[in-house]
Tab-separated table of C-alpha atoms in Angstrom:
chain	number	residue	atom	x	y	z
A	1	MET	CA	-36.295	109.860	-33.463
A	2	ILE	CA	-37.284	108.386	-36.541
A	3	LYS	CA	-36.771	105.361	-37.094
A	4	GLY	CA	-37.589	104.345	-40.846
A	5	VAL	CA	-39.650	105.224	-43.534
A	6	GLY	CA	-41.902	103.848	-45.773
A	7	VAL	CA	-43.658	103.854	-49.076
A	8	ASP	CA	-46.325	101.657	-51.631
A	9	ILE	CA	-48.059	102.428	-54.492
A	10	ILE	CA	-50.633	99.973	-55.938
A	11	ALA	CA	-52.649	99.983	-58.663
A	12	VAL	CA	-56.700	99.185	-57.894
A	13	ARG	CA	-56.966	96.835	-60.943
A	14	ARG	CA	-54.487	94.168	-59.316
A	15	VAL	CA	-55.076	93.743	-55.947
A	16	GLU	CA	-59.270	93.702	-58.088
A	17	LYS	CA	-57.512	90.842	-59.852
A	18	MET	CA	-56.099	89.491	-57.956
A	19	ILE	CA	-59.522	88.684	-55.065
A	20	LYS	CA	-61.084	88.107	-58.807
A	21	ALA	CA	-58.710	84.670	-59.388
A	22	HIS	CA	-58.378	83.341	-55.844
A	23	GLY	CA	-60.983	84.559	-53.642
A	24	GLU	CA	-61.117	84.158	-50.298
A	25	VAL	CA	-58.269	82.676	-50.338
A	26	PHE	CA	-56.357	85.524	-51.158
A	27	CYS	CA	-57.863	87.676	-48.787
A	28	ALA	CA	-57.214	85.010	-45.791
A	29	ARG	CA	-53.568	84.689	-47.135
A	30	VAL	CA	-53.218	88.943	-46.744
A	31	PHE	CA	-55.660	90.069	-44.559
A	32	THR	CA	-57.042	89.876	-41.388
A	33	ARG	CA	-60.823	88.879	-40.877
A	34	ARG	CA	-61.279	92.243	-39.376
A	35	GLU	CA	-59.562	94.224	-41.758
A	36	THR	CA	-62.189	91.992	-44.965
A	37	GLU	CA	-64.744	93.010	-42.317
A	38	TYR	CA	-63.507	96.664	-42.932
A	39	CYS	CA	-62.730	96.815	-46.634
A	40	GLN	CA	-65.970	94.472	-47.131
A	41	ARG	CA	-68.692	97.746	-45.741
A	42	PHE	CA	-67.748	99.997	-49.172
A	43	ARG	CA	-68.988	100.341	-52.426
A	44	ARG	CA	-66.158	100.282	-54.445
A	45	PRO	CA	-64.035	97.293	-51.420
A	46	GLU	CA	-61.490	97.064	-53.906
A	47	GLU	CA	-60.556	100.166	-53.433
A	48	ARG	CA	-59.600	99.644	-49.205
A	49	PHE	CA	-57.703	96.224	-49.374
A	50	ALA	CA	-55.756	97.970	-52.016
A	51	GLY	CA	-54.570	100.998	-48.855
A	52	ARG	CA	-54.577	98.179	-46.373
A	53	PHE	CA	-52.159	95.817	-49.412
A	54	ALA	CA	-50.216	98.483	-49.985
A	55	ALA	CA	-49.873	99.919	-45.987
A	56	LYS	CA	-48.239	96.573	-45.205
A	57	GLU	CA	-46.606	96.969	-47.289
A	58	ALA	CA	-44.989	99.964	-46.500
A	59	VAL	CA	-44.898	99.086	-42.802
A	60	LEU	CA	-42.068	96.438	-44.250
A	61	LYS	CA	-40.264	98.885	-45.412
A	62	ALA	CA	-40.028	100.900	-43.009
A	63	LEU	CA	-39.212	98.470	-40.132
A	64	GLY	CA	-36.577	98.115	-42.718
A	65	THR	CA	-37.011	93.375	-42.812
A	66	GLY	CA	-39.141	93.189	-45.641
A	67	TRP	CA	-40.977	90.080	-46.198
A	68	ARG	CA	-37.865	87.879	-44.479
A	69	GLY	CA	-37.456	86.761	-41.380
A	70	GLY	CA	-40.724	84.800	-41.333
A	71	ILE	CA	-43.112	87.890	-40.948
A	72	SER	CA	-46.531	86.811	-42.639
A	73	TRP	CA	-48.922	89.572	-44.045
A	74	GLN	CA	-51.173	88.943	-41.076
A	75	ASP	CA	-48.432	89.747	-38.439
A	76	VAL	CA	-49.148	93.350	-39.963
A	77	GLU	CA	-52.762	94.606	-39.018
A	78	ILE	CA	-54.480	97.758	-40.313
A	79	SER	CA	-57.314	98.846	-38.320
A	80	GLN	CA	-59.328	102.181	-38.628
A	81	THR	CA	-59.866	104.768	-35.681
A	82	ARG	CA	-62.571	106.013	-34.312
A	83	SER	CA	-61.102	110.183	-35.836
A	84	GLY	CA	-60.401	108.155	-38.914
A	85	PRO	CA	-56.706	107.730	-39.135
A	86	PRO	CA	-55.175	104.631	-39.645
A	87	GLU	CA	-53.217	102.433	-36.498
A	88	VAL	CA	-50.801	99.847	-37.255
A	89	LYS	CA	-50.951	96.204	-34.649
A	90	LEU	CA	-47.472	94.303	-35.352
A	91	SER	CA	-47.625	90.475	-34.060
A	92	GLY	CA	-45.592	87.423	-34.070
A	93	ALA	CA	-42.386	88.242	-36.465
A	94	ALA	CA	-42.524	91.979	-37.647
A	95	GLU	CA	-43.858	92.893	-33.205
A	96	THR	CA	-40.036	91.177	-32.549
A	97	GLU	CA	-38.068	92.575	-35.378
A	98	ALA	CA	-40.007	96.239	-34.509
A	99	LYS	CA	-38.739	95.742	-30.913
A	100	LYS	CA	-35.294	94.623	-31.784
A	101	LEU	CA	-35.108	98.249	-33.722
A	102	GLY	CA	-36.575	99.538	-30.528
A	103	VAL	CA	-40.009	101.074	-32.943
A	104	GLN	CA	-42.713	102.203	-30.165
A	105	LYS	CA	-44.701	103.882	-32.941
A	106	ILE	CA	-46.060	102.809	-36.417
A	107	TYR	CA	-47.642	106.399	-38.316
A	108	LEU	CA	-49.471	105.286	-41.291
A	109	SER	CA	-51.520	107.261	-43.821
A	110	ILE	CA	-53.048	105.791	-46.944
A	111	SER	CA	-54.818	107.707	-49.505
A	112	HIS	CA	-56.452	106.820	-52.947
A	113	SER	CA	-57.172	108.077	-56.242
A	114	ARG	CA	-57.365	107.631	-59.832
A	115	GLY	CA	-57.635	104.058	-59.499
A	116	TYR	CA	-53.634	103.628	-57.044
A	117	ALA	CA	-53.947	102.750	-53.566
A	118	LEU	CA	-51.018	104.632	-52.063
A	119	ALA	CA	-49.458	104.221	-48.278
A	120	PHE	CA	-47.221	106.139	-46.015
A	121	ALA	CA	-45.319	105.169	-43.508
A	122	ILE	CA	-43.608	106.657	-40.557
A	123	ALA	CA	-41.701	104.275	-37.741
A	124	GLU	CA	-40.616	105.840	-34.566
A	125	GLY	CA	-39.014	105.121	-31.836
A	126	GLY	CA	-36.292	106.008	-28.643
A	127	THR	CA	-33.023	107.026	-29.438
């Protein structure tokens, strides 16, 4: 059963500006170490960072929480599976909120095109 749907879009340039202005402080606040290492492997890391930024926003929209209730950026981690699709790992307050809602799995899609990153999340759970 679908518990929630979330979508977010962000200009890659906006994330690129935040990284240039705040560097490691911004990355450490928003992304986990694994996310940062993953993004930095690419020729245009700002696209990957923007995709993960949008993904975190989309996930919290799917949960219906936004950033309320003590949820931090670090509570939502986006990783890549070997076969390609991104995976969501929740911890802390985000995990607690998902359990309260009965969410068992979050499906996620991330796309980059023409200077934008878009993410779409579906939260699924039992009846």
